[in-house]
Tab-separated table of C-alpha atoms in Angstrom:
chain	number	residue	atom	x	y	z
U	1	MET	CA	230.502	114.369	-52.073
U	2	ASN	CA	233.794	113.589	-54.015
U	3	LYS	CA	234.696	109.975	-53.936
U	4	ILE	CA	238.138	108.444	-53.640
U	5	TYR	CA	238.950	106.017	-56.757
U	6	SER	CA	241.366	103.358	-57.288
U	7	LEU	CA	243.987	104.236	-60.267
U	8	LEU	CA	245.737	100.898	-60.437
U	9	ASN	CA	245.629	100.454	-56.558
U	10	VAL	CA	246.668	104.581	-56.016
U	11	PRO	CA	244.096	106.113	-54.014
U	12	CYS	CA	242.840	109.316	-55.751
U	13	TYR	CA	240.094	111.720	-55.466
U	14	ASP	CA	237.460	112.480	-58.369
U	15	PHE	CA	237.615	116.313	-58.406
U	16	GLN	CA	235.688	117.655	-61.484
U	17	SER	CA	236.343	121.236	-60.836
U	18	GLU	CA	238.233	123.888	-58.884
U	19	LYS	CA	235.079	124.606	-56.921
U	20	GLU	CA	234.884	121.066	-55.464
U	21	ILE	CA	238.208	121.018	-54.455
U	22	THR	CA	238.364	124.389	-52.913
U	23	ILE	CA	235.094	123.267	-51.087
U	24	HIS	CA	236.833	119.880	-49.722
U	25	LEU	CA	240.103	121.712	-48.646
U	26	SER	CA	237.902	124.892	-46.996
U	27	ASN	CA	236.156	122.078	-44.895
U	28	LEU	CA	239.232	120.137	-43.632
U	29	ILE	CA	240.564	123.458	-42.786
U	30	VAL	CA	237.869	124.883	-40.763
U	31	GLU	CA	237.313	121.240	-39.057
U	32	ASN	CA	241.057	120.893	-38.380
U	33	LYS	CA	241.532	117.883	-40.221
U	34	GLY	CA	245.596	118.274	-40.597
U	35	GLY	CA	247.326	115.993	-43.062
U	36	TYR	CA	249.009	116.949	-46.396
U	37	SER	CA	248.144	116.806	-50.001
U	38	VAL	CA	249.763	114.688	-52.805
U	39	ALA	CA	250.090	115.123	-56.489
U	40	ILE	CA	248.989	111.846	-58.508
U	41	ASN	CA	250.752	111.336	-61.741
U	42	ALA	CA	251.400	108.515	-64.187
U	43	GLU	CA	254.917	108.095	-62.381
U	44	LYS	CA	253.261	107.839	-59.143
U	45	ILE	CA	250.725	105.267	-60.292
U	46	LEU	CA	253.952	103.415	-61.405
U	47	SER	CA	255.978	103.760	-58.280
U	48	PHE	CA	253.137	102.969	-55.703
U	49	ASN	CA	253.492	99.344	-56.203
U	50	GLU	CA	257.206	99.323	-56.800
U	51	ASP	CA	258.410	101.756	-54.067
U	52	LEU	CA	257.379	101.250	-50.429
U	53	GLU	CA	258.203	104.873	-49.782
U	54	VAL	CA	256.126	106.096	-52.505
U	55	ASN	CA	253.330	103.629	-51.118
U	56	LEU	CA	253.603	105.438	-47.636
U	57	ILE	CA	253.839	108.942	-48.893
U	58	ILE	CA	250.258	108.462	-50.826
U	59	SER	CA	248.730	106.178	-48.576
U	60	ASN	CA	249.362	108.829	-45.661
U	61	SER	CA	247.888	111.827	-47.589
U	62	ILE	CA	244.513	113.040	-46.816
U	63	LEU	CA	244.056	114.471	-50.176
U	64	PRO	CA	245.553	112.826	-52.935
U	65	TYR	CA	244.605	114.523	-56.110
U	66	VAL	CA	244.809	114.597	-60.200
U	67	ASP	CA	248.341	116.253	-60.964
U	68	GLY	CA	249.264	114.612	-64.277
U	69	PHE	CA	247.322	113.657	-67.574
U	70	GLY	CA	248.074	110.318	-67.029
U	71	ALA	CA	245.698	110.242	-63.708
U	72	VAL	CA	243.185	112.337	-66.137
U	73	ILE	CA	243.383	109.708	-68.765
U	74	ALA	CA	243.268	106.651	-66.124
U	75	PHE	CA	239.889	108.066	-64.451
U	76	LYS	CA	238.268	108.330	-67.820
U	77	PHE	CA	239.510	105.033	-69.137
U	78	LEU	CA	238.666	103.130	-65.819
U	79	TYR	CA	235.621	104.962	-64.721
U	80	ASN	CA	234.400	107.091	-67.585
U	81	ILE	CA	235.040	110.085	-65.223
U	82	ASN	CA	236.041	113.425	-66.366
U	83	THR	CA	238.237	114.671	-63.643
U	84	ILE	CA	240.804	118.009	-64.277
U	85	LYS	CA	244.262	118.484	-63.731
U	86	ILE	CA	244.598	120.650	-60.601
U	87	ASN	CA	247.126	123.263	-60.159
U	88	PHE	CA	246.308	122.588	-56.243
U	89	PRO	CA	249.027	125.058	-54.816
U	90	ILE	CA	247.156	128.194	-56.856
U	91	ILE	CA	243.831	126.649	-55.373
U	92	ALA	CA	245.379	126.673	-51.967
U	93	LEU	CA	246.470	129.905	-52.044
U	94	ASN	CA	242.929	131.253	-53.388
U	95	THR	CA	241.138	129.203	-50.667
U	96	ALA	CA	243.558	130.746	-47.961
U	97	CYS	CA	242.657	134.294	-49.152
U	98	SER	CA	239.192	134.334	-49.320
U	99	HIS	CA	238.794	132.628	-45.804
U	100	LYS	CA	241.603	134.451	-43.974
U	101	PHE	CA	243.443	131.398	-43.573
U	102	PRO	CA	247.031	132.199	-42.385
U	103	ILE	CA	249.871	130.858	-44.531
U	104	PHE	CA	253.458	129.571	-43.854
U	105	ILE	CA	255.488	129.613	-46.782
U	106	LEU	CA	258.598	126.844	-46.563
U	107	GLY	CA	260.993	126.090	-49.065
U	108	SER	CA	263.139	127.112	-52.194
U	109	THR	CA	266.131	129.381	-51.999
U	110	GLU	CA	266.337	132.579	-49.734
U	111	LYS	CA	265.578	134.869	-52.649
U	112	ASN	CA	262.849	132.813	-54.383
U	113	ASN	CA	261.302	132.293	-51.371
U	114	ARG	CA	261.164	135.871	-50.626
U	115	ASN	CA	260.247	136.973	-53.837
U	116	ALA	CA	257.407	134.533	-53.944
U	117	CYS	CA	255.687	135.979	-50.775
U	118	ILE	CA	256.253	139.270	-52.063
U	119	ASN	CA	254.289	138.142	-55.296
U	120	ILE	CA	251.857	136.075	-53.360
U	121	ALA	CA	250.747	139.169	-51.739
U	122	LYS	CA	250.195	141.031	-55.024
U	123	LEU	CA	248.478	137.996	-56.442
U	124	PHE	CA	246.080	137.283	-53.667
U	125	PRO	CA	245.519	140.902	-51.749
U	126	GLY	CA	244.504	140.527	-48.103
U	127	ILE	CA	246.165	137.380	-47.894
U	128	LEU	CA	247.864	136.552	-44.392
U	129	ILE	CA	251.398	135.401	-44.798
U	130	CYS	CA	252.213	134.656	-41.082
U	131	GLY	CA	255.746	133.636	-41.650
U	132	ARG	CA	258.291	132.015	-44.151
U	133	LEU	CA	261.561	130.264	-44.290
U	134	ASN	CA	263.995	128.867	-47.369
U	135	GLY	CA	264.620	125.060	-47.774
U	136	PHE	CA	268.206	125.334	-46.368
U	137	PHE	CA	267.367	125.227	-42.786
U	138	ASP	CA	269.895	123.633	-40.427
U	139	SER	CA	267.469	121.055	-38.439
U	140	ILE	CA	263.627	120.342	-38.020
U	141	ASP	CA	263.717	121.977	-34.551
U	142	GLU	CA	264.310	125.414	-36.614
U	143	VAL	CA	261.172	124.879	-38.770
U	144	ILE	CA	259.228	123.720	-35.844
U	145	ASN	CA	259.825	126.785	-33.947
U	146	GLN	CA	258.831	129.086	-36.627
U	147	ILE	CA	255.675	127.653	-37.625
U	148	HIS	CA	254.682	127.229	-33.461
U	149	ASP	CA	255.451	131.152	-33.403
U	150	SER	CA	253.335	131.670	-36.665
U	151	LYS	CA	250.413	129.879	-36.170
U	152	PRO	CA	249.655	128.864	-39.913
U	153	LYS	CA	246.747	127.065	-40.913
U	154	LEU	CA	248.150	125.850	-43.749
U	155	VAL	CA	251.987	125.061	-44.626
U	156	PHE	CA	253.284	125.288	-48.054
U	157	LEU	CA	256.444	123.251	-48.778
U	158	ALA	CA	258.348	123.851	-51.738
U	159	LEU	CA	260.847	120.958	-51.018
U	160	GLY	CA	260.522	118.685	-53.943
U	161	SER	CA	258.800	115.044	-53.857
U	162	PRO	CA	259.154	112.597	-51.426
U	163	LYS	CA	261.163	115.220	-49.167
U	164	GLN	CA	258.042	117.749	-48.921
U	165	GLU	CA	256.033	114.800	-47.900
U	166	GLN	CA	258.454	113.312	-45.242
U	167	CYS	CA	258.720	116.583	-43.747
U	168	ALA	CA	255.183	117.064	-43.639
U	169	ASN	CA	254.793	113.500	-41.857
U	170	GLU	CA	257.304	114.744	-39.565
U	171	LEU	CA	255.872	118.502	-38.594
U	172	LEU	CA	252.446	116.588	-38.319
U	173	LYS	CA	253.372	115.062	-35.218
U	174	PHE	CA	253.788	118.501	-33.705
U	175	PHE	CA	251.295	120.441	-35.596
U	176	PRO	CA	248.120	117.447	-35.894
U	177	HIS	CA	245.542	120.311	-37.298
U	178	THR	CA	247.746	122.028	-39.482
U	179	PHE	CA	247.276	121.374	-43.233
U	180	PHE	CA	250.334	121.175	-45.434
U	181	VAL	CA	250.457	121.763	-48.988
U	182	GLY	CA	253.193	119.951	-51.175
U	183	CYS	CA	253.977	122.498	-53.734
U	184	GLY	CA	256.948	121.539	-55.490
U	185	GLY	CA	258.323	124.078	-58.064
U	186	ALA	CA	255.154	126.317	-57.792
U	187	ILE	CA	257.371	128.590	-55.282
U	188	ASP	CA	259.991	129.037	-57.749
U	189	ILE	CA	257.326	129.826	-60.576
U	190	LEU	CA	255.783	132.228	-57.827
U	191	SER	CA	259.004	134.081	-57.663
U	192	GLY	CA	259.171	134.767	-61.179
U	193	GLN	CA	262.244	132.470	-61.606
U	194	LYS	CA	260.819	129.694	-63.582
U	195	LYS	CA	257.751	129.678	-65.831
U	196	ARG	CA	254.913	127.434	-66.175
U	197	ALA	CA	254.015	126.173	-69.396
U	198	PRO	CA	251.527	128.186	-71.796
U	199	GLU	CA	248.190	127.865	-71.659
U	200	PHE	CA	248.306	125.550	-74.897
U	201	PHE	CA	250.093	122.934	-73.319
U	202	ILE	CA	248.402	122.864	-70.245
U	203	ASP	CA	244.792	122.977	-71.678
U	204	ASN	CA	245.716	119.802	-74.089
U	205	GLY	CA	247.443	117.856	-71.825
U	206	LEU	CA	250.964	118.503	-72.938
U	207	GLU	CA	252.331	120.216	-70.104
U	208	TRP	CA	255.000	117.272	-69.807
U	209	LEU	CA	256.195	117.882	-73.191
U	210	TYR	CA	256.903	121.321	-72.437
U	211	ARG	CA	259.124	120.355	-69.293
U	212	LEU	CA	260.374	118.045	-71.405
U	213	TRP	CA	261.653	120.334	-73.870
U	214	LYS	CA	263.121	122.591	-71.154
U	215	GLU	CA	264.757	120.051	-69.316
U	216	PRO	CA	265.894	117.255	-71.336
U	217	LYS	CA	266.815	114.970	-68.588
U	218	ARG	CA	263.293	114.423	-67.823
U	219	ILE	CA	263.751	111.773	-70.545
U	220	ARG	CA	264.513	109.247	-67.901
U	221	ARG	CA	261.235	109.780	-66.346
U	222	GLN	CA	259.057	110.411	-69.668
U	223	ILE	CA	259.861	106.922	-71.210
U	224	ARG	CA	258.004	105.411	-68.461
U	225	LEU	CA	254.588	106.654	-69.808
U	226	PRO	CA	254.158	103.953	-72.432
U	227	LEU	CA	254.375	101.465	-69.616
U	228	PHE	CA	251.882	103.371	-67.602
U	229	LEU	CA	249.558	103.058	-70.594
U	230	LEU	CA	250.059	99.180	-71.141
U	231	LYS	CA	249.607	98.610	-67.569
U	232	LEU	CA	246.200	100.608	-67.472
U	233	ILE	CA	245.201	98.783	-70.833
U	234	LYS	CA	246.064	95.349	-69.101
U	235	PHE	CA	244.293	96.522	-65.842
U	236	LYS	CA	241.068	97.327	-67.811
U	237	LEU	CA	241.006	94.174	-69.809
U	238	SER	CA	241.525	91.907	-66.868
């Protein structure tokens, strides 16, 4: 059974394969354990002790998982555990497809949302998309009504962090047995509007470098990586 470890006080599961997280997720859904996922990376680890909002988002999640290479390094450095960087939205779609869990896609633009649903249906034949709504809804009531009518087991939230986690927290009040998947820009990628980094960058922990090349404004976030490594070393030596 997978355990939660502390990465500089940040809780995170030690998933070492896609099979492990697939089993974990499917068990949560079958047992009607509602909640939401959160991706753990170096930036979130640094912000956990600095930003109350980030702290609450991570602390309230029932499935914090390794997303960034920084978290992979932290597991190896602190516990000598070889975790993997997880593409959770794709794993969740695979899980929903194989178990026939109905899903709802919420977020992004109307065009990207629609095209993503079309492509998801092609990539995962037989998947049950019971509803969808773009991210420019007028009120949370509109979302609540559509989810209520659709009755999904999983809701994919492509609203960006922390908005998607805040939305999940609010929606859980009305749907306590639903699992919410924070998927950031995954819907834009699935729509064909954006491209993920080539496999070489992903396999070698350099996806951050590819994204920085494509979006130079991310430099303000990436300059915190050396600080993260210093904190990791200091924690290990203390």
